[in-house]
Short mmCIF file of C-alpha atoms in Angstrom, two decimals:
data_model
loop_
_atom_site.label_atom_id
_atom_site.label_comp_id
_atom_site.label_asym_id
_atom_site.label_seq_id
_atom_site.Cartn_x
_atom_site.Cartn_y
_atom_site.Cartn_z
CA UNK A 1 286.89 46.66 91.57
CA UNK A 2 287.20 44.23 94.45
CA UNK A 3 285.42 41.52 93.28
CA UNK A 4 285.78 39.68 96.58
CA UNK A 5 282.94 42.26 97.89
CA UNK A 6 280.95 42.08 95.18
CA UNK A 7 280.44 38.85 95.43
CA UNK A 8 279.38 38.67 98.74
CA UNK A 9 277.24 41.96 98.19
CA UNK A 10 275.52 40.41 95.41
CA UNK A 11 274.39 37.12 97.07
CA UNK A 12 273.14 38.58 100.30
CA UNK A 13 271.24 40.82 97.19
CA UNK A 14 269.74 37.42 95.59
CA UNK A 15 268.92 35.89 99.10
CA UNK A 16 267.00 38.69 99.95
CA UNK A 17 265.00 39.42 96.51
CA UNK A 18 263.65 35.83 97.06
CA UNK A 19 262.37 36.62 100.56
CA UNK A 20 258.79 36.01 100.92
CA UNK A 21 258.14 39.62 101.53
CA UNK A 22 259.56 40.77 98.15
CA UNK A 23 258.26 37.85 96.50
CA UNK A 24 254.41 37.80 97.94
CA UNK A 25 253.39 40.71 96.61
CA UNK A 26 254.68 40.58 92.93
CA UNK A 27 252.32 37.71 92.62
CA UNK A 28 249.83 38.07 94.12
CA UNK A 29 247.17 40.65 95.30
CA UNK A 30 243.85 42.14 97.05
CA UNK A 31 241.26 43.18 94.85
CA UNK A 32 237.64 43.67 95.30
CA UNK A 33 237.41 41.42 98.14
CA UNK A 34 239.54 38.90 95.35
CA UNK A 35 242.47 37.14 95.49
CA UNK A 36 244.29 37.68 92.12
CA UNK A 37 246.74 35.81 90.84
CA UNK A 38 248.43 34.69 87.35
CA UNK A 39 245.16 35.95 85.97
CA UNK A 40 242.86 33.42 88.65
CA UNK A 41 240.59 34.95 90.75
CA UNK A 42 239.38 33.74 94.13
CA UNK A 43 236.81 35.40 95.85
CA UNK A 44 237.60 36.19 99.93
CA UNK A 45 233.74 36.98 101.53
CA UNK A 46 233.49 34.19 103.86
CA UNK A 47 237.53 34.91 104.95
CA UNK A 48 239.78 31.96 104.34
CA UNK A 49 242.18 29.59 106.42
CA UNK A 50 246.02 30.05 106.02
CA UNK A 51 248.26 26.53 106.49
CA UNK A 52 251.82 26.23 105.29
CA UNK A 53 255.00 23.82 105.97
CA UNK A 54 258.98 24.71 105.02
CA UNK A 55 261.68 26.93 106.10
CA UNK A 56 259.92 29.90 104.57
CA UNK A 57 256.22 29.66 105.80
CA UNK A 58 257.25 32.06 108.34
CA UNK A 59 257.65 35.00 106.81
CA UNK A 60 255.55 33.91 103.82
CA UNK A 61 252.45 34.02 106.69
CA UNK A 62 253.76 37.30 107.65
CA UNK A 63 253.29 38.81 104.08
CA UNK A 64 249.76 36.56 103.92
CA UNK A 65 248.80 38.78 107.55
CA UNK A 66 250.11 41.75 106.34
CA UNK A 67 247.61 41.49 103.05
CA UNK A 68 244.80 39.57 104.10
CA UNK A 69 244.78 40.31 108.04
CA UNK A 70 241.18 41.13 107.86
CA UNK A 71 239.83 37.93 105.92
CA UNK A 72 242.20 35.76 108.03
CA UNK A 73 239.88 32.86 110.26
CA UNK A 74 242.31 30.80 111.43
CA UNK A 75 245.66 29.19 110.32
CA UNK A 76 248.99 27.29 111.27
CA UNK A 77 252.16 26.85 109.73
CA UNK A 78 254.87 24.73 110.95
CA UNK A 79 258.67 26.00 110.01
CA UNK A 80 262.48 25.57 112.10
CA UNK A 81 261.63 28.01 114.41
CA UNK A 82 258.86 29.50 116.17
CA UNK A 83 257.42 33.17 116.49
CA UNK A 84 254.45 34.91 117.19
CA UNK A 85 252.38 36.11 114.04
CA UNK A 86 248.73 37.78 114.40
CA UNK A 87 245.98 35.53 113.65
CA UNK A 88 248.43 32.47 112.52
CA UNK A 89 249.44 29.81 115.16
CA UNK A 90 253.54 28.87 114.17
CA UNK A 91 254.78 25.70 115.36
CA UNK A 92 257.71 24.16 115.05
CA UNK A 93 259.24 21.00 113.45
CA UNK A 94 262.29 19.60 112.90
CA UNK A 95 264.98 19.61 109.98
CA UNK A 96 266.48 17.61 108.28
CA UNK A 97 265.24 14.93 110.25
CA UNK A 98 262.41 14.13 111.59
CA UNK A 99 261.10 14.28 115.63
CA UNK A 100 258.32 14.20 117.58
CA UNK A 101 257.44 17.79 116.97
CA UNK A 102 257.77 17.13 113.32
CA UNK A 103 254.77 14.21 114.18
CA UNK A 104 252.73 16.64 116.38
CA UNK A 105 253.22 19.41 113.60
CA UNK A 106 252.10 16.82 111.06
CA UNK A 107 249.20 15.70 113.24
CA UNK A 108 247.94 19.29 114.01
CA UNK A 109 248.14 20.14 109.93
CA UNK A 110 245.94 16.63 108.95
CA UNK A 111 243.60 17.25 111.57
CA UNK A 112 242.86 20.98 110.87
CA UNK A 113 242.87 20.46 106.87
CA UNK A 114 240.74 17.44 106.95
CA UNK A 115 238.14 19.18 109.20
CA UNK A 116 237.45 21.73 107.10
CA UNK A 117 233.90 22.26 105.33
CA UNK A 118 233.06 21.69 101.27
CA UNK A 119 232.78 25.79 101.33
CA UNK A 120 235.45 27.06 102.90
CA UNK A 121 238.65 28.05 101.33
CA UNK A 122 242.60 28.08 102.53
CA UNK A 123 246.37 28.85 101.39
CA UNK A 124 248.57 26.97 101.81
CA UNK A 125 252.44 28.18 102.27
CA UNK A 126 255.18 25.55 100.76
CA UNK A 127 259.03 25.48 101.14
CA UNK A 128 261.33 23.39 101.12
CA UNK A 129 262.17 21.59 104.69
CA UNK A 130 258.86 20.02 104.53
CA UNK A 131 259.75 16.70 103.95
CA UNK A 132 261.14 17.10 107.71
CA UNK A 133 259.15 19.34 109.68
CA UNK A 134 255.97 17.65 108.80
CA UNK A 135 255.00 13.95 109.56
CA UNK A 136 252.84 11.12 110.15
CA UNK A 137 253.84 7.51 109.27
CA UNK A 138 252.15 4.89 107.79
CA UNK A 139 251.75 2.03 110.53
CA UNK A 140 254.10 0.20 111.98
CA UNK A 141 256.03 2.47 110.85
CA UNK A 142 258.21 4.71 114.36
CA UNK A 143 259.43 8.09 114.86
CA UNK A 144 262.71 6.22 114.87
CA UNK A 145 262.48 4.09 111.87
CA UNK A 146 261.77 7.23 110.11
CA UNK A 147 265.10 9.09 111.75
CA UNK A 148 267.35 6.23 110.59
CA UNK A 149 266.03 5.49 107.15
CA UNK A 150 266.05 9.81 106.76
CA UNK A 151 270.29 9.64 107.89
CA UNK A 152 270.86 6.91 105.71
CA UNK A 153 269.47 8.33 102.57
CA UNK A 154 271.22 11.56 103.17
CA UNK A 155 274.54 10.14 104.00
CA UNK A 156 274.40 7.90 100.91
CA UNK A 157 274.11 11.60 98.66
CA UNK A 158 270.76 10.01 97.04
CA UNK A 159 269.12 12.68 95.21
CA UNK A 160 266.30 14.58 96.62
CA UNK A 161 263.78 13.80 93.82
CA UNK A 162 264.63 10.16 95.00
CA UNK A 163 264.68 10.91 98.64
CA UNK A 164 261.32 12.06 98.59
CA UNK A 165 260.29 9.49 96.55
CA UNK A 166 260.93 7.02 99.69
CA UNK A 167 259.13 9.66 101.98
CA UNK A 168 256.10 9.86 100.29
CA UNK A 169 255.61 6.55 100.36
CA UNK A 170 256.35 5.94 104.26
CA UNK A 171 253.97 8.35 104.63
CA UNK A 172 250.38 9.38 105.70
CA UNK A 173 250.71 13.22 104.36
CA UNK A 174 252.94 13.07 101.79
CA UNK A 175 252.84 12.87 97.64
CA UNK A 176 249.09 13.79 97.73
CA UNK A 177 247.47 12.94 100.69
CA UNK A 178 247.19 15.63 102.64
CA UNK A 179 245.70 17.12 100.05
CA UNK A 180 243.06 14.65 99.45
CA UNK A 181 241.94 14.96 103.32
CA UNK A 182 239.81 17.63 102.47
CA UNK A 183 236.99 18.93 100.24
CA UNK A 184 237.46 22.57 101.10
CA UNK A 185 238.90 24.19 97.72
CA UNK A 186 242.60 26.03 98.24
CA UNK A 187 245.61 27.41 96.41
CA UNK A 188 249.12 26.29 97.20
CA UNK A 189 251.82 28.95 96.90
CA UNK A 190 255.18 27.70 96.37
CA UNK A 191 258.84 28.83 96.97
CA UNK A 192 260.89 25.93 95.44
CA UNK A 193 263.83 24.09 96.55
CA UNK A 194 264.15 22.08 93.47
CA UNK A 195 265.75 21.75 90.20
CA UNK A 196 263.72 22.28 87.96
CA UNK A 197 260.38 23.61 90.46
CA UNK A 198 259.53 20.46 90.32
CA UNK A 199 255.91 20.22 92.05
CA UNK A 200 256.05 16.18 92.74
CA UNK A 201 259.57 17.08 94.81
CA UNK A 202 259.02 19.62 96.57
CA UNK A 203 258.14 19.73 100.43
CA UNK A 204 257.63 16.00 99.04
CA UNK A 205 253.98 17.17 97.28
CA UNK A 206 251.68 17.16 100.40
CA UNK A 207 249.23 18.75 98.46
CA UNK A 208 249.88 17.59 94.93
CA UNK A 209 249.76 14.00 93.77
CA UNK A 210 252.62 11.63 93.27
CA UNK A 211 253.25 9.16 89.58
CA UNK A 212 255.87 7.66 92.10
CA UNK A 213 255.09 3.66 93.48
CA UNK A 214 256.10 1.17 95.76
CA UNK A 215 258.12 -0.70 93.10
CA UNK A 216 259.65 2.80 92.17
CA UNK A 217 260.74 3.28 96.29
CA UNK A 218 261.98 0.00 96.10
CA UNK A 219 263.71 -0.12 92.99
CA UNK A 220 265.55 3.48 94.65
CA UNK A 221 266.58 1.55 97.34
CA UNK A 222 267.88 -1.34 95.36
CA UNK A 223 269.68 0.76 93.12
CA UNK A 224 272.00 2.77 95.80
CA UNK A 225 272.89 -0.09 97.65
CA UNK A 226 270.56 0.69 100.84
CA UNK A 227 267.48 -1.08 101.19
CA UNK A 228 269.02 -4.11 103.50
CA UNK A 229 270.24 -1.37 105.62
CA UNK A 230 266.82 -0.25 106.41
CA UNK A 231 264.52 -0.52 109.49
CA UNK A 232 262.76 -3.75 109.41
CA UNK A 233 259.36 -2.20 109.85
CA UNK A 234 260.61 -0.03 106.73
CA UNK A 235 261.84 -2.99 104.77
CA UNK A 236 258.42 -4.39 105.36
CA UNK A 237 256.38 -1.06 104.07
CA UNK A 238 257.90 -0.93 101.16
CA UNK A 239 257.49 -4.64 100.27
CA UNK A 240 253.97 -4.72 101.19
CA UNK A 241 252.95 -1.72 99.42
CA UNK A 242 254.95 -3.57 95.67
CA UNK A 243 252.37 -6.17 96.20
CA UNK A 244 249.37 -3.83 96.64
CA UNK A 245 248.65 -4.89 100.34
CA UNK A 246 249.04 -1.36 100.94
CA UNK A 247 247.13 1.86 99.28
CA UNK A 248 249.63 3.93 97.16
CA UNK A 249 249.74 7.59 97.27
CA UNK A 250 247.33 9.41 94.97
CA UNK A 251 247.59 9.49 91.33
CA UNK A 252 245.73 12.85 90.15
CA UNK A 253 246.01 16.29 91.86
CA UNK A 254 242.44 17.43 93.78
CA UNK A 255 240.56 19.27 91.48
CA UNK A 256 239.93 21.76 93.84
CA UNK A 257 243.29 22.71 94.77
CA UNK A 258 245.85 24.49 92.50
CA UNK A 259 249.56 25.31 92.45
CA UNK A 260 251.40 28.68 91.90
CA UNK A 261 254.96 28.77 91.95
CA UNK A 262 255.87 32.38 93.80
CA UNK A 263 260.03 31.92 93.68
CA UNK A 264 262.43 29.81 92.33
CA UNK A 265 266.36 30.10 91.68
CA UNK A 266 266.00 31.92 88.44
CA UNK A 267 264.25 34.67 90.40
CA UNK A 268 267.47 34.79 92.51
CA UNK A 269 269.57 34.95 89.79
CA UNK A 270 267.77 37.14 87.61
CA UNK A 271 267.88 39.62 90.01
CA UNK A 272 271.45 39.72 90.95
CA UNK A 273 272.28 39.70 87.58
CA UNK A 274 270.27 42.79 86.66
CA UNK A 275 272.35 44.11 89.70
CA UNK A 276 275.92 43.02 88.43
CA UNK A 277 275.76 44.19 85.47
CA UNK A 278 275.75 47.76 87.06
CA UNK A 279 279.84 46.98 87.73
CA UNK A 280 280.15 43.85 85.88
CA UNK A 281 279.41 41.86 82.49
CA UNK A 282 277.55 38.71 83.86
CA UNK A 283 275.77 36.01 82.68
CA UNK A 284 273.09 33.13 84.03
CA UNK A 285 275.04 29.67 83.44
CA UNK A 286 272.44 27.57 84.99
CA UNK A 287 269.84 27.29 87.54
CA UNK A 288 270.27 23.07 87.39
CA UNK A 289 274.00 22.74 88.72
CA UNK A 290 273.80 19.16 90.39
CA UNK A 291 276.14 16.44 91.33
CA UNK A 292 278.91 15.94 93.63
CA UNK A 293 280.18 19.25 95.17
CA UNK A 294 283.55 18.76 94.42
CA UNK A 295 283.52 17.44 91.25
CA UNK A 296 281.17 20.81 90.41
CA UNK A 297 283.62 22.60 91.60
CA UNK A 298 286.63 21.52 89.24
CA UNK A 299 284.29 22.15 86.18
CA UNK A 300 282.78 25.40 87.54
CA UNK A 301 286.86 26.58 87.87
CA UNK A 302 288.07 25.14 84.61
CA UNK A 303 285.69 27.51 82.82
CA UNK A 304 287.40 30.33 84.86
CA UNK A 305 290.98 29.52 84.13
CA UNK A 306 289.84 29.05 79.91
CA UNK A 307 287.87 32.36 80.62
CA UNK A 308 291.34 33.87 82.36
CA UNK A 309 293.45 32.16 79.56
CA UNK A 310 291.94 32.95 76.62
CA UNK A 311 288.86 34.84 76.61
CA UNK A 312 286.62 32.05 75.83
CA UNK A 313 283.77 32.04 75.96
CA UNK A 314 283.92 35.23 77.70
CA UNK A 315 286.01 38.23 77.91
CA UNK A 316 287.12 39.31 81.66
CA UNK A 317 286.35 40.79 83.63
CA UNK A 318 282.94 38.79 83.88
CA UNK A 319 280.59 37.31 86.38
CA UNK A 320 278.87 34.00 85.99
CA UNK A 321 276.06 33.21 88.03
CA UNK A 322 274.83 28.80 88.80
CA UNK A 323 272.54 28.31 90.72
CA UNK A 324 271.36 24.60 91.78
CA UNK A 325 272.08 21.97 94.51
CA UNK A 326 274.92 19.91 94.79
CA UNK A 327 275.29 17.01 97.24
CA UNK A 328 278.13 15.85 99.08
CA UNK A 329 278.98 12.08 99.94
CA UNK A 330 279.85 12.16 103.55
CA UNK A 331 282.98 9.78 104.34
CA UNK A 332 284.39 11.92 106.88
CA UNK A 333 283.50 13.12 110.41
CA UNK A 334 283.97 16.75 109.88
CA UNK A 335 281.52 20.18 109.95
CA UNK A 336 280.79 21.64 106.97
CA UNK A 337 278.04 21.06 103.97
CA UNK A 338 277.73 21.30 100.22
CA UNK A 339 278.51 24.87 99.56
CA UNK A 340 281.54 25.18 101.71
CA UNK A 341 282.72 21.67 100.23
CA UNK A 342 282.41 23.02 96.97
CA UNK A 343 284.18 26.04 97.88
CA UNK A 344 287.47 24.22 99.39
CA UNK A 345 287.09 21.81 96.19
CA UNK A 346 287.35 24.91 94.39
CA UNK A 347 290.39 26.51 96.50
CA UNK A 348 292.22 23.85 95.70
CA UNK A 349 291.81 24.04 92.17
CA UNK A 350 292.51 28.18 91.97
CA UNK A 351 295.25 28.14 94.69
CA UNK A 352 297.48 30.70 93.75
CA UNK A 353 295.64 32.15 90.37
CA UNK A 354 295.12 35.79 91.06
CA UNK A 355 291.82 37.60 89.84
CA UNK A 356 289.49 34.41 90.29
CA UNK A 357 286.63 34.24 93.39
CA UNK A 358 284.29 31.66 93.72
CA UNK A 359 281.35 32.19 96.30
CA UNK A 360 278.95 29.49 96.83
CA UNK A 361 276.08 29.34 99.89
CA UNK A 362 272.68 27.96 100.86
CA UNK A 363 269.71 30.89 100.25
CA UNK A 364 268.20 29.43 103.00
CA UNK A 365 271.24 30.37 105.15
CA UNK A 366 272.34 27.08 106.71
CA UNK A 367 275.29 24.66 105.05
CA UNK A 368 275.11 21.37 105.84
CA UNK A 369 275.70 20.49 109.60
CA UNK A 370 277.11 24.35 110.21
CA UNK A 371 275.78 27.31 111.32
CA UNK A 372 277.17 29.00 107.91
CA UNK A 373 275.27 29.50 104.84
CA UNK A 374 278.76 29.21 102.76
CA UNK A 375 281.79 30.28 101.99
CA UNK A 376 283.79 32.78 99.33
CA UNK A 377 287.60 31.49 98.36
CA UNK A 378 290.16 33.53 96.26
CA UNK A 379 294.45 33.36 95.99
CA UNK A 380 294.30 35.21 99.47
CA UNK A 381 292.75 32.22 101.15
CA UNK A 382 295.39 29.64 99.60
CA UNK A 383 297.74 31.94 101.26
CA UNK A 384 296.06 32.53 104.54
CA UNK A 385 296.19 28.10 104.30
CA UNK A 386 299.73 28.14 103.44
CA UNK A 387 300.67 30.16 106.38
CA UNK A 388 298.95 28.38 108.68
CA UNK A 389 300.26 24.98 107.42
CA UNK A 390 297.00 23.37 106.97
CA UNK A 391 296.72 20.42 104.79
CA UNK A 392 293.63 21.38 102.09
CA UNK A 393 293.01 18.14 100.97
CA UNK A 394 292.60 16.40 104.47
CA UNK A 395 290.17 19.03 105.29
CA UNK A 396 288.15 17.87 102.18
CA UNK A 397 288.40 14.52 102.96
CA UNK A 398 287.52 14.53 106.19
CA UNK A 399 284.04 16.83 104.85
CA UNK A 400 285.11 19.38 107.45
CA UNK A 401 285.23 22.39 104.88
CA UNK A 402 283.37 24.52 107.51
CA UNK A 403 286.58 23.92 110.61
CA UNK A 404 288.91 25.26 107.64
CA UNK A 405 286.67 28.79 106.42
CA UNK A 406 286.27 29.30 110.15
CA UNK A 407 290.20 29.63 110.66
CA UNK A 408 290.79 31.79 106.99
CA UNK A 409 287.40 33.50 107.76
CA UNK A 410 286.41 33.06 104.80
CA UNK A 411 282.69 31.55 106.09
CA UNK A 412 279.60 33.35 105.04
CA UNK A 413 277.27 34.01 108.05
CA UNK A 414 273.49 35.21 107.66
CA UNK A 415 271.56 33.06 109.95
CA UNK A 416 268.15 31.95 109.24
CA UNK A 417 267.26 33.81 105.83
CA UNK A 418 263.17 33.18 105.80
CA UNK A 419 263.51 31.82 102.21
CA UNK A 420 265.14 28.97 100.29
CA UNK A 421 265.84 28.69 96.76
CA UNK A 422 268.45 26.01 96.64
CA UNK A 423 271.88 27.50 96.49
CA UNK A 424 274.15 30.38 94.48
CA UNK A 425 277.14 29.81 93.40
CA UNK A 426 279.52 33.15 92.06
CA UNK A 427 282.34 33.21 90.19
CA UNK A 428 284.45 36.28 89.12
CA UNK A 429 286.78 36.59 86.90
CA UNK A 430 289.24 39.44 86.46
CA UNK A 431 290.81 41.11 83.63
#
């Protein structure tokens, strides 16, 4: 069995179960002029209005056309790229940081929501990359103070539930407010980027509503060391809104709009575990893996060498499946992102052990700063390093994990995947 394959086989299998077009219609469906889904009905006769943010709202408005084309008024969605759908308008935003198509995109979406009447009815289509593609800050709040206070967060490694915490509250559309533009009633179907599908996280919760406050922002801020780094107009946000000088985001969801979460990480996992276990004994270790890539990466390996050792817990030959999202504190200068990190991490802790392979990439199908969605390492690509004389542990601390896997070719390529599900990390063990 070459377990190098099947690894790679089997991820490319999980990426695509989660795709909106798999996904879309095992939740939800057409009937009698209905639609039906987790037992809700909602009925269709006056058509409805399709909206949608995140790196999948793409395809999930192509599965949307391809079921509702008839009852379809109007629509936008704003995603990473643009393309021509039917009756939906797709413009484009930018990710992970903001720009002024991100504001134009977040305009167009506040405009078009808000305007709609007490009877009418939309979808709306949410992935993760929202946070980025769609925008509109709270005055005095700039384009730019937005950019900087967005690199800063993410170069510090703060956690995304935090991260968005600080968004939604620089924000005009975020943690509930778009969603409280409007009096139209609408469902929200989610893909989630999340541990845990976490509703007030994802896409930052344009539609949902947000426990988060000012004092919670700022207390963030405080905490990682950050906030005197800040934009002064940012600085000034934040302190205004801990004294109540400025409205905080909503505290209760709009009774007329409702949540369904279409795909997570355990539907990626579930699914290429029912697969594996065609060729291979595998099990689900987590959908929650978090923390710093390469620490992850010596744990996730220590259970492979015990495994390898002595047959505990498992007996090889045996797959185990995490799935998560890591982050990576960037020191360095280099190209690469958390998957690829936590690969070399990894390689450096299998070097030379034969029958272990650890895959790890982004569903989404973009790592970090690269154009890779990850990377699979085994003994071969310790040698491959050793031949080539490369120092491993430069390369790691220099965050340029991506330069290395491009020389062993040991990179993962898909390209943009039309879903995201955090990441999948694979580990085989042989007997």
């Amino acid at each position: 069995m070459n377990l190098r394959k099947l690894s790679i086989d089997l991820f490319l299998y999980g990426i695509n179960s989660v795709k909106p077009e798999n996904l879309i219609p095992e939740k939800i469906s057409l009937k009698n002029s209905h639609i039906e889904i987790e037992g809700d009905k909602y009925p269709l006769k006056k058509g409805i209005y399709v909206y949608g943010s995140g790196k999948a709202s793409v395809e999930m408005a192509k599965s949307i056309e391809k079921m509702f084309l008839d009852y379809i008024i109007d629509g936008t969605v704003v995603c990473n790229y643009t393309q021509k759908l039917k009756k939906i308008k797709v413009i484009e935003g930018n990710h992970p940081v903001p720009d002024e198509k991100s504001l134009k995109a977040g305009e167009t979406l506040l405009k078009e929501i808000s305007s709609l009447k007490k009877d009418d009815f939309f979808v709306y289509l949410l992935s993760g990359g929202s946070s980025a593609l769609i925008e509109k800050p709270i005055p005095p709040l700039t384009l730019k103070d937005l950019q900087i206070t967005t690199q800063i967060l993410l170069k510090h490694s703060v956690p995304i539930e935090e991260i968005n915490i600080i968004r939604k509250h620089l924000s005009m559309i975020k943690g509930g407010r778009l969603g409280h533009s409007t009096k139209a009633k609408g469902i929200v179907l989610v893909i989630s980027d999340v541990i845990g599908d976490d509703l007030f996280t994802i896409g930052s919760a344009p539609l949902y509503y947000d426990p988060s406050t000012y004092k919670d922002a700022y207390t963030i801020l405080k905490k990682h060391n950050i906030f005197d780094d800040l934009p002064q107009n940012v600085k000034k946000v934040i302190l205004k809104g801990t004294k109540g000088k400025i409205k905080e985001t909503p505290k209760k969801e709009n009774p007329n709009i409702k949540h369904y979460i279409v795909g997570s990480n355990i539907d990626a996992l579930k699914k290429i575990k029912e697969k594996a276990e065609k060729s291979i004994k595998t099990y689900i270790m987590t959908s929650q893996l978090k923390g710093e890539a390469r620490e992850v990466a010596k744990a996730v390996v220590s259970i492979g060498k015990e495994i390898k050792k002595s047959s505990n817990p498992f007996d090889p030959p045996v797959c185990l499946l995490f799935g998560g999202e890591t982050t990576v504190t960037v020191k360095g200068n280099g190209k690469g992102g958390r998957n690829q990190e936590l690969c070399l991490s990894a390689l450096i802790e299998i070097k030379d052990t034969k029958n272990i392979v650890l895959l790890s990439g982004g569903t989404d199908g973009i790592d970090g700063n690269s154009e890779d969605a990850g990377a699979v390492v085994d003994s071969s690509s310790y040698e491959k390093a050793k031949k080539m004389g490369v120092d491993l542990y430069k390369y790691l601390e220099n965050n340029d994990s991506n330069s290395l896997f491009t020389k062993t070719g040991d990179s993962i390529k898909t390209g943009y995947t039309g879903t995201n599900v955090m990441d999948i990390t694979i580990m085989m063990i042989g007997g």
